CSV table of C-alpha atoms in Angstrom, one decimal:
chain,number,residue,atom,x,y,z
A,1,MET,CA,22.7,13.6,11.4
A,2,LYS,CA,23.8,10.3,12.8
A,3,GLU,CA,20.3,8.8,12.2
A,4,LYS,CA,20.4,10.0,8.6
A,5,GLU,CA,23.8,8.5,8.0
A,6,ALA,CA,22.6,5.2,9.5
A,7,TRP,CA,19.8,5.1,7.0
A,8,GLU,CA,22.0,5.9,4.1
A,9,LYS,CA,24.6,3.3,5.1
A,10,ALA,CA,21.9,0.7,5.5
A,11,ARG,CA,20.5,1.3,2.0
A,12,GLU,CA,24.0,1.2,0.5
A,13,ARG,CA,24.7,-2.1,2.2
A,14,TYR,CA,21.6,-3.6,0.5
A,15,GLN,CA,23.2,-3.1,-2.9
A,16,SER,CA,26.2,-5.4,-2.1
A,17,ALA,CA,24.8,-7.7,0.6
A,18,GLU,CA,24.9,-11.5,-0.1
A,19,ILE,CA,21.9,-13.3,1.3
A,20,PRO,CA,22.4,-16.9,2.5
A,21,GLU,CA,20.6,-19.3,0.1
A,22,GLU,CA,18.8,-21.0,3.0
A,23,LEU,CA,17.3,-17.6,4.0
A,24,SER,CA,15.4,-17.1,0.8
A,25,GLY,CA,13.0,-19.9,1.5
A,26,VAL,CA,12.5,-18.7,5.1
A,27,VAL,CA,11.7,-15.2,4.1
A,28,SER,CA,9.4,-16.2,1.3
A,29,ALA,CA,7.5,-18.5,3.6
A,30,ALA,CA,7.3,-15.8,6.3
A,31,LEU,CA,5.9,-13.2,3.8
A,32,ARG,CA,3.3,-15.7,2.5
A,33,GLU,CA,2.2,-16.4,6.0
A,34,GLY,CA,2.1,-12.7,6.9
A,35,ARG,CA,-0.1,-11.9,4.0
A,36,ARG,CA,-2.5,-14.8,5.0
A,37,ARG,CA,-2.7,-13.6,8.5
A,38,GLN,CA,-3.3,-10.0,7.4
A,39,ALA,CA,-6.2,-11.0,5.1
A,40,SER,CA,-8.0,-12.7,8.1
A,41,ARG,CA,-8.0,-9.6,10.3
A,42,ARG,CA,-10.9,-7.2,10.1
A,43,ALA,CA,-11.5,-5.9,13.6
A,44,VAL,CA,-11.4,-2.1,14.2
A,45,ARG,CA,-9.6,-0.6,17.2
A,46,ARG,CA,-10.9,2.5,19.1
A,47,GLY,CA,-8.9,5.7,19.3
A,48,TRP,CA,-9.8,9.3,19.4
A,49,GLY,CA,-7.8,12.4,18.5
A,50,ALA,CA,-8.7,16.0,17.6
A,51,ALA,CA,-7.3,18.5,15.2
A,52,LEU,CA,-8.2,22.1,14.2
A,53,ALA,CA,-8.2,23.3,10.5
A,54,ALA,CA,-8.5,26.7,8.9
A,55,CYS,CA,-12.2,27.4,9.2
A,56,ALA,CA,-13.7,24.1,10.4
A,57,CYS,CA,-13.7,21.9,13.4
A,58,PHE,CA,-13.5,18.2,12.6
A,59,CYS,CA,-13.4,15.0,14.6
A,60,LEU,CA,-10.5,12.8,13.7
A,61,LEU,CA,-9.8,9.3,15.0
A,62,VAL,CA,-6.0,9.0,14.8
A,63,ASN,CA,-3.3,8.6,17.4
A,64,VAL,CA,-2.3,12.1,18.3
A,65,ASN,CA,1.5,12.4,18.6
A,66,PRO,CA,4.0,15.2,19.1
A,67,ALA,CA,4.4,15.6,15.3
A,68,PHE,CA,0.7,16.1,14.7
A,69,ALA,CA,0.7,19.9,14.9
A,70,SER,CA,3.5,20.4,12.4
A,71,ALA,CA,2.0,17.7,10.2
A,72,VAL,CA,-1.2,19.9,9.6
A,73,ALA,CA,1.1,22.3,7.6
A,74,GLU,CA,1.4,19.6,5.0
A,75,VAL,CA,-2.3,19.5,4.2
A,76,PRO,CA,-3.0,19.9,0.4
A,77,VAL,CA,-6.4,21.2,-0.5
A,78,LEU,CA,-8.6,18.7,-2.3
A,79,GLY,CA,-11.6,20.0,-4.2
A,80,SER,CA,-13.2,22.8,-2.3
A,81,LEU,CA,-12.9,21.5,1.3
A,82,ALA,CA,-12.0,17.8,1.6
A,83,ARG,CA,-8.3,17.1,2.2
A,84,ILE,CA,-5.8,14.4,3.0
A,85,PHE,CA,-3.1,15.3,5.5
A,86,THR,CA,-0.2,13.5,7.2
A,87,ALA,CA,-1.5,12.6,10.6
A,88,GLU,CA,1.6,10.7,11.7
A,89,ARG,CA,5.2,11.0,10.5
A,90,TYR,CA,8.0,9.1,12.2
A,91,GLN,CA,11.2,7.0,11.7
A,92,ARG,CA,12.4,4.2,14.0
A,93,GLN,CA,15.4,2.0,14.0
A,94,ASP,CA,16.5,-1.1,16.0
A,95,ARG,CA,18.6,-4.2,15.2
A,96,ASP,CA,15.7,-5.8,13.2
A,97,HIS,CA,14.4,-3.0,11.1
A,98,LEU,CA,14.4,0.6,9.8
A,99,ILE,CA,10.9,2.0,9.8
A,100,ASP,CA,9.8,5.1,7.9
A,101,VAL,CA,6.1,6.0,8.1
A,102,ARG,CA,3.9,8.8,6.6
A,103,LEU,CA,0.3,8.0,7.5
A,104,PRO,CA,-2.6,9.9,5.9
A,105,ALA,CA,-5.9,10.9,7.4
A,106,LEU,CA,-9.1,12.4,5.8
A,107,ALA,CA,-10.6,15.7,7.0
A,108,ASP,CA,-13.1,18.5,6.0
A,109,THR,CA,-15.4,16.3,3.9
A,110,GLY,CA,-18.5,17.6,5.7
A,111,ASN,CA,-19.2,14.0,6.7
A,112,THR,CA,-17.8,13.2,10.1
A,113,ASP,CA,-19.0,9.6,10.1
A,114,LEU,CA,-17.1,8.9,6.8
A,115,GLU,CA,-13.9,10.6,8.2
A,116,GLN,CA,-14.0,8.6,11.4
A,117,ARG,CA,-14.6,5.3,9.6
A,118,ILE,CA,-11.9,5.8,7.0
A,119,ASN,CA,-9.3,7.2,9.5
A,120,LEU,CA,-10.0,4.4,11.9
A,121,GLU,CA,-9.6,1.8,9.2
A,122,ILE,CA,-6.4,3.3,7.9
A,123,LYS,CA,-4.8,3.5,11.4
A,124,LYS,CA,-5.9,-0.1,12.3
A,125,ARG,CA,-4.7,-1.5,9.0
A,126,ILE,CA,-1.3,0.1,9.1
A,127,ASP,CA,-0.8,-0.8,12.8
A,128,ASP,CA,-1.5,-4.4,11.9
A,129,VAL,CA,0.8,-4.5,8.8
A,130,LEU,CA,3.6,-2.8,10.8
A,131,ALA,CA,3.2,-5.3,13.6
A,132,GLU,CA,3.4,-8.2,11.1
A,133,ALA,CA,6.4,-6.6,9.3
A,134,LYS,CA,8.2,-6.2,12.6
A,135,GLU,CA,7.6,-9.9,13.4
A,136,ARG,CA,8.9,-11.0,10.0
A,137,ALA,CA,12.0,-8.8,10.5
A,138,ARG,CA,12.7,-10.5,13.8
A,139,GLU,CA,12.2,-13.9,12.3
A,140,THR,CA,14.4,-13.0,9.4
A,141,ARG,CA,17.2,-11.9,11.7
A,142,GLU,CA,17.0,-15.1,13.7
A,143,ALA,CA,17.0,-17.2,10.5
A,144,TYR,CA,20.0,-15.2,9.3
A,145,VAL,CA,21.9,-16.1,12.5
A,146,GLU,CA,20.8,-19.7,12.3
A,147,THR,CA,22.2,-20.0,8.8
A,148,GLY,CA,25.7,-18.8,9.7
A,149,GLY,CA,25.4,-15.0,9.9
A,150,THR,CA,26.1,-12.9,12.9
A,151,GLU,CA,24.0,-10.3,14.7
A,152,GLU,CA,26.6,-7.6,13.8
A,153,GLU,CA,26.4,-8.5,10.1
A,154,PHE,CA,22.6,-8.5,9.8
A,155,ILE,CA,21.2,-5.7,7.8
A,156,PRO,CA,17.9,-4.4,9.3
A,157,ILE,CA,14.9,-4.7,7.0
A,158,ILE,CA,13.6,-1.4,5.6
A,159,ILE,CA,9.9,-0.9,6.1
A,160,ASP,CA,8.3,2.1,4.4
A,161,VAL,CA,4.7,3.3,4.6
A,162,ASP,CA,3.6,6.2,2.4
A,163,TYR,CA,0.6,7.5,0.4
A,164,GLU,CA,-0.3,9.4,-2.7
A,165,VAL,CA,-3.5,11.3,-3.8
A,166,LYS,CA,-4.5,10.1,-7.2
A,167,CYS,CA,-7.8,12.0,-7.9
A,168,SER,CA,-9.7,14.9,-6.3
A,169,ASP,CA,-12.4,16.6,-8.3
A,170,GLY,CA,-14.7,17.9,-5.7
A,171,GLN,CA,-16.9,14.8,-5.7
A,172,TYR,CA,-14.4,11.9,-5.9
A,173,LEU,CA,-11.3,11.4,-3.8
A,174,SER,CA,-9.0,8.6,-4.6
A,175,PHE,CA,-5.7,7.8,-2.8
A,176,LEU,CA,-3.3,4.9,-2.4
A,177,ILE,CA,-1.4,3.8,0.7
A,178,TRP,CA,1.5,1.3,0.3
A,179,LYS,CA,3.8,-0.6,2.6
A,180,THR,CA,7.2,-1.8,1.2
A,181,GLU,CA,9.6,-4.2,2.9
A,182,THR,CA,13.1,-4.3,1.5
A,183,LEU,CA,15.5,-7.2,2.0
A,184,ALA,CA,17.8,-7.2,-1.0
A,185,SER,CA,14.6,-7.0,-3.1
A,186,ALA,CA,11.4,-5.1,-2.3
A,187,TYR,CA,7.9,-6.4,-1.7
A,188,THR,CA,5.0,-3.9,-1.8
A,189,GLU,CA,1.4,-4.1,-0.7
A,190,LEU,CA,-1.2,-1.6,-1.8
A,191,TYR,CA,-4.3,-0.3,-0.2
A,192,ALA,CA,-6.7,1.8,-2.3
A,193,TYR,CA,-9.4,4.2,-1.1
A,194,ASN,CA,-11.9,5.6,-3.5
A,195,LEU,CA,-14.6,7.9,-2.0
A,196,ASP,CA,-17.7,9.5,-3.3
A,197,LEU,CA,-17.8,12.6,-1.1
A,198,ALA,CA,-21.3,13.7,-2.3
A,199,VAL,CA,-22.8,10.4,-1.1
A,200,GLY,CA,-20.4,9.7,1.7
A,201,LYS,CA,-19.4,6.2,0.7
A,202,GLU,CA,-16.6,4.2,-0.8
A,203,LEU,CA,-16.8,3.6,-4.5
A,204,THR,CA,-16.8,0.2,-6.3
A,205,LEU,CA,-16.0,-0.6,-9.9
A,206,ARG,CA,-19.7,-1.4,-10.3
A,207,ASP,CA,-20.6,2.2,-9.2
A,208,ILE,CA,-18.3,3.6,-11.9
A,209,LEU,CA,-18.6,1.2,-14.8
A,210,GLY,CA,-22.1,-0.2,-14.3
A,211,PRO,CA,-23.5,-3.8,-13.7
A,212,ASP,CA,-21.3,-5.2,-16.5
A,213,PHE,CA,-18.1,-3.8,-14.9
A,214,GLN,CA,-16.4,-7.2,-14.9
A,215,SER,CA,-16.8,-8.0,-18.5
A,216,ARG,CA,-15.9,-4.4,-19.5
A,217,ALA,CA,-12.8,-4.4,-17.5
A,218,ASP,CA,-11.7,-7.9,-18.5
A,219,ALA,CA,-12.0,-7.1,-22.2
A,220,VAL,CA,-9.8,-4.0,-21.8
A,221,ILE,CA,-7.2,-5.8,-19.7
A,222,ARG,CA,-6.9,-8.7,-22.0
A,223,SER,CA,-6.6,-6.4,-25.0
A,224,GLU,CA,-3.9,-4.3,-23.3
A,225,MET,CA,-2.1,-7.5,-22.3
A,226,ASP,CA,-2.0,-8.5,-25.9
A,227,ARG,CA,-0.6,-5.1,-26.9
A,228,ARG,CA,2.1,-5.0,-24.3
A,229,GLU,CA,3.2,-8.6,-25.1
A,230,ARG,CA,3.3,-7.8,-28.8
A,231,GLU,CA,4.9,-4.3,-28.6
A,232,GLU,CA,6.8,-4.2,-25.3
A,233,GLY,CA,7.8,-7.8,-24.8
A,234,ALA,CA,5.8,-8.1,-21.6
A,235,VAL,CA,4.9,-11.5,-20.1
A,236,TYR,CA,1.6,-12.2,-18.4
A,237,PHE,CA,0.1,-15.3,-16.7
A,238,ARG,CA,-3.2,-15.8,-18.4
A,239,ALA,CA,-5.8,-18.5,-17.7
A,240,ASP,CA,-7.3,-18.1,-21.2
A,241,ARG,CA,-4.0,-19.1,-22.8
A,242,ASP,CA,-1.8,-20.7,-20.2
A,243,GLY,CA,-4.4,-22.5,-18.0
A,244,ASP,CA,-3.4,-20.4,-15.0
A,245,GLY,CA,-3.1,-16.7,-14.1
A,246,PHE,CA,-5.4,-13.9,-14.9
A,247,GLN,CA,-9.0,-15.2,-15.1
A,248,GLY,CA,-10.8,-11.8,-14.7
A,249,ILE,CA,-11.3,-9.2,-12.1
A,250,GLY,CA,-13.2,-9.8,-8.9
A,251,ALA,CA,-15.9,-7.8,-7.2
A,252,ASP,CA,-13.3,-6.4,-4.7
A,253,GLN,CA,-10.6,-5.7,-7.3
A,254,LYS,CA,-8.1,-3.0,-6.3
A,255,PHE,CA,-8.3,0.2,-8.3
A,256,TYR,CA,-7.8,4.0,-8.1
A,257,LEU,CA,-9.3,6.9,-10.0
A,258,ASN,CA,-6.9,8.9,-12.2
A,259,ASP,CA,-7.1,12.6,-12.7
A,260,ARG,CA,-9.8,12.1,-15.4
A,261,GLY,CA,-11.9,10.1,-13.1
A,262,GLU,CA,-11.2,6.8,-14.9
A,263,PRO,CA,-10.7,3.6,-12.9
A,264,VAL,CA,-7.2,2.2,-13.0
A,265,VAL,CA,-7.2,-1.5,-12.1
A,266,LEU,CA,-4.2,-2.7,-10.0
A,267,PHE,CA,-2.4,-6.0,-9.8
A,268,GLU,CA,0.4,-6.4,-7.2
A,269,LYS,CA,3.8,-7.8,-8.0
A,270,TYR,CA,3.7,-11.5,-9.0
A,271,GLU,CA,-0.1,-11.5,-9.2
A,272,ILE,CA,-0.4,-11.7,-13.0
A,273,ALA,CA,3.2,-11.2,-14.2
A,274,PRO,CA,6.8,-12.0,-13.2
A,275,GLY,CA,8.0,-10.0,-10.2
A,276,SER,CA,10.5,-8.1,-12.4
A,277,MET,CA,7.5,-6.4,-14.1
A,278,GLY,CA,6.4,-4.9,-10.8
A,279,ILE,CA,2.9,-3.6,-10.1
A,280,GLN,CA,0.6,-3.7,-13.2
A,281,GLU,CA,-2.0,-1.0,-13.9
A,282,PHE,CA,-4.8,-1.0,-16.5
A,283,THR,CA,-6.9,2.1,-17.2
A,284,ILE,CA,-10.5,1.3,-18.0
A,285,PRO,CA,-12.1,4.0,-20.2
A,286,LEU,CA,-15.5,5.3,-19.0
A,287,SER,CA,-16.9,5.2,-22.6
A,288,GLN,CA,-16.3,2.4,-25.1
């Protein structure tokens, strides 16, 4: 009960907290540097764990923890066999941060190599982003004190990790993982996984839309930007009009599959629009 009350009080304090003006630049610089460091890391760490499911035995590379057995009860069925379940669930609190993590893992695909590779990648990626977020939280607290605040007044940064299954039709499985850091305002990073279970590989936009995937997606996105600006008052940064901003999707563009199997292209906050517009999504029809 005390832990729950602490979380609620911390969230309430964010609504009224006044952040020193000097701290804004420090935090922004730290976030930019953290994103740069994250992009440069690609190594994979070893770790083995095991779990039993209804009628199958599968090999799962995750860190086994005391919550693992109860987490298996959260497993939703995906297609006929494949499923995503919560491999780790925990909350931690100290003077720098409040951490809330719900980490997914893949199982029962019939492809052990695919499961091992994806689960290792997820675990390593989230371990890295959490380590960087914790370091930024420490640096932010120190900057807060240096700009006139006190240790007692510092509000721990909230760090959330969660996931959502977007599509599962027996062949394709698509899910998102996101990490959000909250200090007065929230900053979110997305990680998308799109799997072809029949082939045992990760999907690309080229796989779904064909060799002209970039021109097809760009045309839809620009047309939808026009519509949103005209009808909804949206504002986009566009190289074709403003000289800077959206120039077209890249080969590694983030996307997920919706429940109709259509790719939905993702742009993170600030990437092509003001931060107030949040994450931007554009559905690309399979037939045009």
